[in-house]
PDB file of C-alpha atoms in Angstrom:
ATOM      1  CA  UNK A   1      11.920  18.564 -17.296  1.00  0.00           C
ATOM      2  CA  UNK A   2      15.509  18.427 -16.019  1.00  0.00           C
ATOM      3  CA  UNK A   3      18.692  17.405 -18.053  1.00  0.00           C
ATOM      4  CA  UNK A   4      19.049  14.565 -15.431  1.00  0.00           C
ATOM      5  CA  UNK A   5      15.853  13.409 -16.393  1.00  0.00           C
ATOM      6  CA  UNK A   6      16.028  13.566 -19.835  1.00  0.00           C
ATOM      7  CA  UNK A   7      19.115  11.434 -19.750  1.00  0.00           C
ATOM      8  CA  UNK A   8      17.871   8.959 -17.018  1.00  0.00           C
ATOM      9  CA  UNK A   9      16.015   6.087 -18.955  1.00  0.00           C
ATOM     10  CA  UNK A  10      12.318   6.264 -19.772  1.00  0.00           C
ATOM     11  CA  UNK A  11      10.118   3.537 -18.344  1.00  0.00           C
ATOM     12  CA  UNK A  12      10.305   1.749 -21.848  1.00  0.00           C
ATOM     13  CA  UNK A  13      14.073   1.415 -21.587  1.00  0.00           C
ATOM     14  CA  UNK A  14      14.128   0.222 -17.701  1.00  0.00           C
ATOM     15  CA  UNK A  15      10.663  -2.179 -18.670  1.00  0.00           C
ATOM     16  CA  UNK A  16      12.711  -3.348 -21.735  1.00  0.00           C
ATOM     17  CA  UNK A  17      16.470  -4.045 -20.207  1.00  0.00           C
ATOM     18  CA  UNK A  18      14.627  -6.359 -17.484  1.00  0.00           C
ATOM     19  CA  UNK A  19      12.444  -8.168 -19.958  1.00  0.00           C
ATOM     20  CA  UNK A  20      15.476  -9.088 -21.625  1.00  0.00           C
ATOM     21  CA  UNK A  21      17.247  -9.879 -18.189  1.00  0.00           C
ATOM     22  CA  UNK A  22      14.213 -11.882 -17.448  1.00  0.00           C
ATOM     23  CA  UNK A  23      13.902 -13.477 -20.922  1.00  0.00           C
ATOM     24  CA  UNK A  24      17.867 -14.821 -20.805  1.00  0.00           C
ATOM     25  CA  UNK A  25      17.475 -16.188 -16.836  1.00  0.00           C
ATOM     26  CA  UNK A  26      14.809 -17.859 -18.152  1.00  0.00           C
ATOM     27  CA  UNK A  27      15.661 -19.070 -21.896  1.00  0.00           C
ATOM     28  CA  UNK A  28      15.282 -22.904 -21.820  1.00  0.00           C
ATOM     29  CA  UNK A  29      12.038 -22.627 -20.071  1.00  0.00           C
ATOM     30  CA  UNK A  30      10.845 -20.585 -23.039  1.00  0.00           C
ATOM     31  CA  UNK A  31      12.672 -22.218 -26.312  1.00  0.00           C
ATOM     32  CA  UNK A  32      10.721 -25.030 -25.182  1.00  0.00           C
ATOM     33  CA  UNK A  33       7.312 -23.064 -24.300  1.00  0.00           C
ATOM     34  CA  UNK A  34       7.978 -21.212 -27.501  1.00  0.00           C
ATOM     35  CA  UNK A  35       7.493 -25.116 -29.559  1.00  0.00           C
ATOM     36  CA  UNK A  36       3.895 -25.266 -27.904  1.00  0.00           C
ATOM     37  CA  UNK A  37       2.737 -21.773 -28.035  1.00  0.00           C
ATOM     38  CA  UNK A  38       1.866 -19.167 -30.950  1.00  0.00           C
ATOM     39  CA  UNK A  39       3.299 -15.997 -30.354  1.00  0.00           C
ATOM     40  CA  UNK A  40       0.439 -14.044 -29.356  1.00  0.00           C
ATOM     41  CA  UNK A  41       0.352 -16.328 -26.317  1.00  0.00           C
ATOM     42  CA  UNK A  42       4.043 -16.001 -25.189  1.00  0.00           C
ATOM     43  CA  UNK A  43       3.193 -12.023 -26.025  1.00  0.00           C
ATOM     44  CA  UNK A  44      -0.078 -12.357 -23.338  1.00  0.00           C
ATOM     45  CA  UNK A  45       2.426 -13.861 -20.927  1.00  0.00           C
ATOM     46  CA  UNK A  46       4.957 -11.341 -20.930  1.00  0.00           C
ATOM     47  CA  UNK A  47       1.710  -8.902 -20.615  1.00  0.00           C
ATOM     48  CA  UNK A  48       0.727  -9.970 -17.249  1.00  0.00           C
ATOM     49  CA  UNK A  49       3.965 -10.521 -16.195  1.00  0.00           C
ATOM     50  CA  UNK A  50       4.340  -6.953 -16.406  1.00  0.00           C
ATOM     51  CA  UNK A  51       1.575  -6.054 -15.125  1.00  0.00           C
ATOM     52  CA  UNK A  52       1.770  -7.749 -11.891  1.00  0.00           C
ATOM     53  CA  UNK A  53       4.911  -6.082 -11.493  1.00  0.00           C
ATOM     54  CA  UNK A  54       2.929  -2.801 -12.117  1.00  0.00           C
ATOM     55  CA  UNK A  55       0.123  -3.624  -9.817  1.00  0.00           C
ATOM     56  CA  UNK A  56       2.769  -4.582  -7.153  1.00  0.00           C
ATOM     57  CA  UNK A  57       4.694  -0.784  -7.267  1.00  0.00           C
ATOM     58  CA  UNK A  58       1.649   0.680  -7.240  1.00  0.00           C
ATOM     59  CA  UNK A  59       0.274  -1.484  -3.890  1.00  0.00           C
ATOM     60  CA  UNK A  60       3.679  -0.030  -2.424  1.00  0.00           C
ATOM     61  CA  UNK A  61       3.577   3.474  -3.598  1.00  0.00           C
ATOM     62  CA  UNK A  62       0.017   3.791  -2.046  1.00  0.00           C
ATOM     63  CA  UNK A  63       0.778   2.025   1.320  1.00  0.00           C
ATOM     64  CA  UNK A  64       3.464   4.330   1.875  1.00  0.00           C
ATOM     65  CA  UNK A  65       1.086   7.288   0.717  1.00  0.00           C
ATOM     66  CA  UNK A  66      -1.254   6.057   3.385  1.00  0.00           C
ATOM     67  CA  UNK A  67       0.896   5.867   5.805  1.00  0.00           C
ATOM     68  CA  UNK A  68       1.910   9.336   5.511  1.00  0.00           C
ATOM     69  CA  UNK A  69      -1.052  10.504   5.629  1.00  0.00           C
ATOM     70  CA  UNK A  70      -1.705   8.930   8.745  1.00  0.00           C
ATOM     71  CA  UNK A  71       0.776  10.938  10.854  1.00  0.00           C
ATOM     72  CA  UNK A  72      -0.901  13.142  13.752  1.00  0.00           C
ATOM     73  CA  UNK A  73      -2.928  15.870  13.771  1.00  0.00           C
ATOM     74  CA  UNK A  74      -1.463  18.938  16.748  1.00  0.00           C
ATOM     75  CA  UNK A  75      -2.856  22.176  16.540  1.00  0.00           C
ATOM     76  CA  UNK A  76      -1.236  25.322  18.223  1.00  0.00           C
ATOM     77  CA  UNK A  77       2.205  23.663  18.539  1.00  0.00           C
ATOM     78  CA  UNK A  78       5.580  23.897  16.419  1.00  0.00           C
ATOM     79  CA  UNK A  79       6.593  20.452  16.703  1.00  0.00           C
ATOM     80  CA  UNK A  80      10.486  19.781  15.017  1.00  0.00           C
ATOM     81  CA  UNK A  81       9.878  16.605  13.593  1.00  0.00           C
ATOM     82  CA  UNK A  82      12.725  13.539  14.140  1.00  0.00           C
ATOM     83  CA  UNK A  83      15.235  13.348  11.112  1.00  0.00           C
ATOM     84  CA  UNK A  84      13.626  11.591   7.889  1.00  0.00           C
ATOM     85  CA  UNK A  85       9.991  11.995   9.554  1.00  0.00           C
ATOM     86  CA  UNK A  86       7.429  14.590   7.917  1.00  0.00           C
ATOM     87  CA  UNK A  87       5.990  17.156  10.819  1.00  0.00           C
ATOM     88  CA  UNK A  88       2.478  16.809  11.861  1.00  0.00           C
ATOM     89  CA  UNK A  89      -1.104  17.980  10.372  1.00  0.00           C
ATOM     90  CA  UNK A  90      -1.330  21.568  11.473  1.00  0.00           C
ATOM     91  CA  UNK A  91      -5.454  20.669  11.074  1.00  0.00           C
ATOM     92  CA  UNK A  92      -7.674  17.811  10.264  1.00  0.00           C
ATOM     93  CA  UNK A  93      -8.338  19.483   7.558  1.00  0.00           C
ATOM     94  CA  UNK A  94      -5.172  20.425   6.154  1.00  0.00           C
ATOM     95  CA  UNK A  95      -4.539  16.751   6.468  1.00  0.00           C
ATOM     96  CA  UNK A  96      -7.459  15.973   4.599  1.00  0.00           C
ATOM     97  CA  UNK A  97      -6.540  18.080   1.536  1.00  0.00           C
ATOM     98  CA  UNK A  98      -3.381  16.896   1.598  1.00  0.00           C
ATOM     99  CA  UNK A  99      -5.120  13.338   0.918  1.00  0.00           C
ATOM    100  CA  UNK A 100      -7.258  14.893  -1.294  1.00  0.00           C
ATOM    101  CA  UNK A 101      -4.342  16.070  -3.533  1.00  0.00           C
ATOM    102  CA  UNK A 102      -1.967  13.271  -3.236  1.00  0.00           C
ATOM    103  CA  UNK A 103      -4.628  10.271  -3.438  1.00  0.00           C
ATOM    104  CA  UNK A 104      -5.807  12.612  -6.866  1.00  0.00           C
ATOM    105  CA  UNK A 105      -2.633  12.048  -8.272  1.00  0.00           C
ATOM    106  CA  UNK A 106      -1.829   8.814  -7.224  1.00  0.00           C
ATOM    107  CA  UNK A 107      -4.975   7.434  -8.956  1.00  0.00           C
ATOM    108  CA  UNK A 108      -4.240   9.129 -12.299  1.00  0.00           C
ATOM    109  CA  UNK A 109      -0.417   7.839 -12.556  1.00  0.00           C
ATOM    110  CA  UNK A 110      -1.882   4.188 -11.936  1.00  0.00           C
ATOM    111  CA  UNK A 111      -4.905   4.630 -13.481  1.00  0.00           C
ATOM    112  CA  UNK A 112      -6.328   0.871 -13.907  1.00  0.00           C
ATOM    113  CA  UNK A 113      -4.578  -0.632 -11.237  1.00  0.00           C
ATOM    114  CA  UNK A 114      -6.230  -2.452  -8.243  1.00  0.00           C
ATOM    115  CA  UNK A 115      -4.573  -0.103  -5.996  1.00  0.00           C
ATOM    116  CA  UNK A 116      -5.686   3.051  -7.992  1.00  0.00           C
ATOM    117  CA  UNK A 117      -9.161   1.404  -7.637  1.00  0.00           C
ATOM    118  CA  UNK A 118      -8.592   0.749  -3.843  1.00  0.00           C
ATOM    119  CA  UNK A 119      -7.467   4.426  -2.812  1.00  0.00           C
ATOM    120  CA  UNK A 120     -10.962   5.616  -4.298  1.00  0.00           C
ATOM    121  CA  UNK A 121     -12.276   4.670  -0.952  1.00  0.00           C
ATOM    122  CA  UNK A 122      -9.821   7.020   1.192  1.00  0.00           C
ATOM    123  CA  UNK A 123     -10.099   9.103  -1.186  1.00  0.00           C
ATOM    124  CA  UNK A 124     -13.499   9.947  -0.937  1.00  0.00           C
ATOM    125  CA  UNK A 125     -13.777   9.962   2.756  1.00  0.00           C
ATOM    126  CA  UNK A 126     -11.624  13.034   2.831  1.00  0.00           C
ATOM    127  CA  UNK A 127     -13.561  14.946  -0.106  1.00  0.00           C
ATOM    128  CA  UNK A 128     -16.764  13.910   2.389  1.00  0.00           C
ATOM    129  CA  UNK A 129     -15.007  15.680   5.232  1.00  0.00           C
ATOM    130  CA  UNK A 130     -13.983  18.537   3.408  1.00  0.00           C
ATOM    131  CA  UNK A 131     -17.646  19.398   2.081  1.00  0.00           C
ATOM    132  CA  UNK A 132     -16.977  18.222  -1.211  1.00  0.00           C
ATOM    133  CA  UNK A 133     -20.258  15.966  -1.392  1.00  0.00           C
ATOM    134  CA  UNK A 134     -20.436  15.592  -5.116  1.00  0.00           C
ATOM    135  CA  UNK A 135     -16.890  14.746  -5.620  1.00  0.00           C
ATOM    136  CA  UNK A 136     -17.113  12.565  -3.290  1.00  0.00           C
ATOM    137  CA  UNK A 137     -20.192  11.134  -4.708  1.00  0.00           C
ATOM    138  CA  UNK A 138     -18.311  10.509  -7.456  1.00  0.00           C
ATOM    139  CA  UNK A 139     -15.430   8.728  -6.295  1.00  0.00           C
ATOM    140  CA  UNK A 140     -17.276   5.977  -4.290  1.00  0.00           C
ATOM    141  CA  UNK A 141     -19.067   5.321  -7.217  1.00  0.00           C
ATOM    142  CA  UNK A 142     -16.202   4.546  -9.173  1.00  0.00           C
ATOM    143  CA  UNK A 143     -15.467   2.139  -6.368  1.00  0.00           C
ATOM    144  CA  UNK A 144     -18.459   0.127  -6.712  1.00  0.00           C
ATOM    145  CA  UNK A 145     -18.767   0.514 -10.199  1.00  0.00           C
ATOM    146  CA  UNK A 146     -15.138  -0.954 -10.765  1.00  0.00           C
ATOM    147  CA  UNK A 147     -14.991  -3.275  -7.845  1.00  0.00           C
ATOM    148  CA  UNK A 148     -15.123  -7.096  -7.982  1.00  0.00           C
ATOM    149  CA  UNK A 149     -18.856  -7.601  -6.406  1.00  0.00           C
ATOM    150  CA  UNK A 150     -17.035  -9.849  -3.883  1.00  0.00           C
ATOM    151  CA  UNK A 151     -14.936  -6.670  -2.470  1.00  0.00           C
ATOM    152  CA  UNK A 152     -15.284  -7.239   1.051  1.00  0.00           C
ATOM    153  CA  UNK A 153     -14.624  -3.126   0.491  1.00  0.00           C
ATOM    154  CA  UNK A 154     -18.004  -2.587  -1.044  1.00  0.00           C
ATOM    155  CA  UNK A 155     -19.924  -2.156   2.178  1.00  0.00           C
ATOM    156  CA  UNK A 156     -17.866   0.833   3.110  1.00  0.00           C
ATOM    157  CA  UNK A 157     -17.855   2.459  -0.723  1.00  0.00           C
ATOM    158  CA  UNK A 158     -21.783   2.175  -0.825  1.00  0.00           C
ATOM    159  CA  UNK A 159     -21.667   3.663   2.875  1.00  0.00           C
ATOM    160  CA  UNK A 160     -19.566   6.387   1.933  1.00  0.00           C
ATOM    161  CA  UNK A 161     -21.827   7.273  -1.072  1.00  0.00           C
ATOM    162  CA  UNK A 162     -24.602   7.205   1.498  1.00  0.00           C
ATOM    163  CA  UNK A 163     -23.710   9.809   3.376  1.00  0.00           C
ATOM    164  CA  UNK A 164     -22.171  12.015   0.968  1.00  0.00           C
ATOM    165  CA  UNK A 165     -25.680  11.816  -0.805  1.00  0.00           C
ATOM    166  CA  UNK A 166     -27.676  12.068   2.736  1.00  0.00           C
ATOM    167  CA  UNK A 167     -25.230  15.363   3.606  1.00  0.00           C
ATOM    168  CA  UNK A 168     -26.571  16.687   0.099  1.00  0.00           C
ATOM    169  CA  UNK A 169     -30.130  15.798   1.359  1.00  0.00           C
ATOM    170  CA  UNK A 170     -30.712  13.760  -1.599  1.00  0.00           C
ATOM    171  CA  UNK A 171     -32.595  11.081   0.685  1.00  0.00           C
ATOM    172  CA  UNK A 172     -33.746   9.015  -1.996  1.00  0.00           C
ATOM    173  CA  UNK A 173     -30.133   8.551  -3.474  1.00  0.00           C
ATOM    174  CA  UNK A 174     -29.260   7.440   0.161  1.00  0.00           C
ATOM    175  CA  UNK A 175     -31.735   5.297   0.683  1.00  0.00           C
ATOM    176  CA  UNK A 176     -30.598   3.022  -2.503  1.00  0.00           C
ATOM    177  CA  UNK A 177     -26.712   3.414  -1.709  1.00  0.00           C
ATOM    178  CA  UNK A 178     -27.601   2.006   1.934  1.00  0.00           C
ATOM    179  CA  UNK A 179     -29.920  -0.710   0.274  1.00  0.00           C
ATOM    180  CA  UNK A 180     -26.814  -1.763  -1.818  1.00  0.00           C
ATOM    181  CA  UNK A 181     -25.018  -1.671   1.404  1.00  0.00           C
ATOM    182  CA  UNK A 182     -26.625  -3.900   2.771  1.00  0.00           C
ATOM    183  CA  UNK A 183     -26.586  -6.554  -0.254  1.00  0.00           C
ATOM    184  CA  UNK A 184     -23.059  -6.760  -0.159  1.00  0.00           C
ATOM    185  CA  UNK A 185     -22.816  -6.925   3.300  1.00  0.00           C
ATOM    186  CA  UNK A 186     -21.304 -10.749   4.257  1.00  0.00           C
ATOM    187  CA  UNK A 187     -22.208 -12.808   7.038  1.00  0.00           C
ATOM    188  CA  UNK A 188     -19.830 -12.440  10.109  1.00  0.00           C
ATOM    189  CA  UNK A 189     -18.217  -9.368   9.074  1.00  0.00           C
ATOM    190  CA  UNK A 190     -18.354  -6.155  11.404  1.00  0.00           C
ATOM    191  CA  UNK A 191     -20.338  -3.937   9.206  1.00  0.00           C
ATOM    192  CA  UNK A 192     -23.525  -6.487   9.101  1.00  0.00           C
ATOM    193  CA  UNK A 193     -26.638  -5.167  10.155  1.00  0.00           C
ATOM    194  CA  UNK A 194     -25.262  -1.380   9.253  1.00  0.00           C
ATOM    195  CA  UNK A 195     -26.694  -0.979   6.181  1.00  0.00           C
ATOM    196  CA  UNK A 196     -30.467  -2.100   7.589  1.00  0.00           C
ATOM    197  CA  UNK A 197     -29.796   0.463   9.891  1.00  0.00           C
ATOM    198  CA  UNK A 198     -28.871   3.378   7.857  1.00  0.00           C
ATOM    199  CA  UNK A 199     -31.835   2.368   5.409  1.00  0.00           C
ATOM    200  CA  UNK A 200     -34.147   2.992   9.054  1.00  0.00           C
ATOM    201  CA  UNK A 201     -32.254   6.469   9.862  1.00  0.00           C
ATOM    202  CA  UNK A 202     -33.356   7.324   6.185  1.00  0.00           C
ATOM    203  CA  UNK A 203     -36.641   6.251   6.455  1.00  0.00           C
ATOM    204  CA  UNK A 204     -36.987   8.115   9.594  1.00  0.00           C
ATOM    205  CA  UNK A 205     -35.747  11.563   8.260  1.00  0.00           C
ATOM    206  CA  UNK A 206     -38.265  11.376   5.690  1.00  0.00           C
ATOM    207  CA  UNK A 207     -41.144  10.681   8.117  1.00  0.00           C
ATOM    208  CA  UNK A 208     -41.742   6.970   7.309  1.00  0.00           C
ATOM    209  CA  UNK A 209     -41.285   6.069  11.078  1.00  0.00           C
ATOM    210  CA  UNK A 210     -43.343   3.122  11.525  1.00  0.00           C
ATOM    211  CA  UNK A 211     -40.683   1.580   8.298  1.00  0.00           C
ATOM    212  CA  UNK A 212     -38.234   2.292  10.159  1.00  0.00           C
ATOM    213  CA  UNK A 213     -39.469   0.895  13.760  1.00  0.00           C
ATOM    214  CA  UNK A 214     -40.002  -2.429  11.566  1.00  0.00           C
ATOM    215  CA  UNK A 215     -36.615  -2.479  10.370  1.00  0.00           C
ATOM    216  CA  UNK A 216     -34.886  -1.515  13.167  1.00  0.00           C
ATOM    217  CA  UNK A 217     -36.970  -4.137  15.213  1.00  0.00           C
ATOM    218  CA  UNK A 218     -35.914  -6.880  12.870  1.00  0.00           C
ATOM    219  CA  UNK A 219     -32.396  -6.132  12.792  1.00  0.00           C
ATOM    220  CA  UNK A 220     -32.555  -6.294  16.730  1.00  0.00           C
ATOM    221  CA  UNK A 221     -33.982  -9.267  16.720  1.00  0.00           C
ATOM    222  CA  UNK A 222     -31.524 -10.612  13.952  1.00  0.00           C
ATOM    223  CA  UNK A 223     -28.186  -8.942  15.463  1.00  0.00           C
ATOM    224  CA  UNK A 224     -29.074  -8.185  19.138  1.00  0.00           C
ATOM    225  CA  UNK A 225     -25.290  -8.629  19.784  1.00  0.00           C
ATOM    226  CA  UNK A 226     -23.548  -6.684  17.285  1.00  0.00           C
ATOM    227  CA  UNK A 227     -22.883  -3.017  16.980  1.00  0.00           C
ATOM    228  CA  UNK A 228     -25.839  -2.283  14.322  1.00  0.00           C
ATOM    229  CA  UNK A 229     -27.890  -4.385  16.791  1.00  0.00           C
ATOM    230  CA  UNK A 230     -27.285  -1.984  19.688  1.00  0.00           C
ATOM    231  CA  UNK A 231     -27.866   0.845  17.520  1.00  0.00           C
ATOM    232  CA  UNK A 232     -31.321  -0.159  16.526  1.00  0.00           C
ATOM    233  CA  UNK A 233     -32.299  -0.854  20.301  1.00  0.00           C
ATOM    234  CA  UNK A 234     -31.494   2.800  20.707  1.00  0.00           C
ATOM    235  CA  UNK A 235     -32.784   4.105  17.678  1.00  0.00           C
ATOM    236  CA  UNK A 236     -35.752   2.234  18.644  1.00  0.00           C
ATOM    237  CA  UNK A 237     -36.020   3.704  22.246  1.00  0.00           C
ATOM    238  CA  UNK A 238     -36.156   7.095  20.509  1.00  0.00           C
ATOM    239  CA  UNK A 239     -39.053   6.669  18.147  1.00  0.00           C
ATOM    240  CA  UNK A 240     -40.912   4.889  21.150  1.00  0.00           C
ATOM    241  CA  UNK A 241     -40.416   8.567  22.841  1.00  0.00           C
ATOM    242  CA  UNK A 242     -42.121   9.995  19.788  1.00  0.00           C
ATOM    243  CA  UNK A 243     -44.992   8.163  19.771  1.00  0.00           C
ATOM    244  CA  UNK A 244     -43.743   5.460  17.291  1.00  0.00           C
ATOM    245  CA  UNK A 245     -45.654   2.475  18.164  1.00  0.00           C
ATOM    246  CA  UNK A 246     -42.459  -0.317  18.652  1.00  0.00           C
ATOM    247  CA  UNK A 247     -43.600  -3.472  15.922  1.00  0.00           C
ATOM    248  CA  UNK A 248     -43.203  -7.514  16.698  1.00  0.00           C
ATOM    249  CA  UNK A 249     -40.173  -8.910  14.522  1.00  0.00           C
ATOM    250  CA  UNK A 250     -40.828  -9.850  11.164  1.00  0.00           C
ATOM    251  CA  UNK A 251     -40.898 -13.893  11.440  1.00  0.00           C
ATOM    252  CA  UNK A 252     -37.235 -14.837  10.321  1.00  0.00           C
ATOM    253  CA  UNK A 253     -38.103 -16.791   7.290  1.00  0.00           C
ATOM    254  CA  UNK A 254     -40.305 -14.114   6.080  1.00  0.00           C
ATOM    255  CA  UNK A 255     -37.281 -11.545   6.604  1.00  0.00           C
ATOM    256  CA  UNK A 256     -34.773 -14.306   4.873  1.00  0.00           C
ATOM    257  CA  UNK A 257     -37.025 -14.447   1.616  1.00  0.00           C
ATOM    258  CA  UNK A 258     -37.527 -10.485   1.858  1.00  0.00           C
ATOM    259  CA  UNK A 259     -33.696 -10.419   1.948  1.00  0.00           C
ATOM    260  CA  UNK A 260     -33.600 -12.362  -1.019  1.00  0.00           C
TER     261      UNK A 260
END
């Protein structure tokens, strides 16, 4: 550590001199809060305060991680990037380890924020690209382990998990991430139908193909005109090639109790 920095004030100095700026803008307000409440409950105020502040640096700190991350990828050319700009990914996957190592740290310095919680999710789709399978195993599961179960996020952590475990072969494990996937799938959003679907490319691999010609035929019927839709008419059209016979639709109430 620097001389600078041992001078410069500590975050208890800085967190201190504003609660005291805060407390004096705002000292009728509380003298009169202060006749009503016990001090434990002005003390829980001044706690979240705080910590929406925190939560707030931290959403900022990791949107303009993410956007640095985001910059282009050019391979084979020395680019001299504009003044104040960072130059481009050499590689995807120097890009991808540079996620790796900056979305690591960013998630231990705000450890137990919502945005900490939230970078899990890029996080782990660049350990999946890189090969790292487990870790990125890991990492999703944090996500949905940690994640309000309304998280319109959760599709896309129990996804990820998916294919990190299908990459490791562990089929089984797949299977159930995709079969979460699809429980916190909502209606209308894009991802619908995508976790049916995955649960039928599973099946498949594992040489239950007549499973997955009924699944994929009831998602067709159920979302014909949406992108998991399309890819079960395919998927379909393949096992037909292979002999698969091609099943009726499951009767839509019997699929809506199934589903339930």
């Amino acid at each position: 550590m620097t001389k600078q920095e041992l001078s410069a004030p500590d975050a208890f100095q800085l967190y201190g001199a504003e609660a005291s700026d805060w407390l004096m803008k705002r000292s009728q307000i509380i003298s009169t809060i202060a006749v009503v409440l016990v001090v434990g409950g002005l003390i829980a105020a001044l706690v979240q305060y705080f910590s929406n502040r925190s939560e707030e640096a931290a959403a900022k700190q990791l949107g303009q991680a993410l956007e640095s991350l985001e910059r282009p990828v050019v391979e084979g050319v020395q680019l001299q990037p504009a003044a104040g700009e960072l130059p481009p990914f050499k590689s995807e996957q120097e890009r991808n380890e540079t996620t790796v190592t900056e979305l690591t740290k960013f998630r231990t310095d705000h450890k137990g924020t919502e945005a900490a919680l939230t970078a899990a999710l890029p996080l782990g789709k660049a350990q999946y690209r890189l090969g790292k399978y487990d870790d990125a195993v890991a990492t999703f599961g944090e996500y949905t382990k940690d994640a309000p179960k309304s998280s319109p996020l959760l599709t896309a952590a129990y996804e990820g998990q998916g294919y990190a475990h299908e990459a490791k072969g562990q089929l089984d494990q797949a299977l159930e991430s995709f079969k979460q996937m699809s429980k916190a799938e909502t209606s209308g959003e894009f991802m619908q139908g995508m976790g049916q679907y995955h649960q039928a490319r599973i099946l498949a691999a594992q040489g239950k193909k007549d499973e997955a010609a009924q699944l994929l035929a009831d998602l067709k019927a159920s979302q014909g005109n949406a992108a998991a839709g399309r890819l079960a008419t395919e998927r379909l059209a393949v096992l037909a090639a292979q002999g698969v016979k091609v099943p009726e639709p499951t009767p839509a109430a019997t699929q809506k109790t199934d589903a339930g």
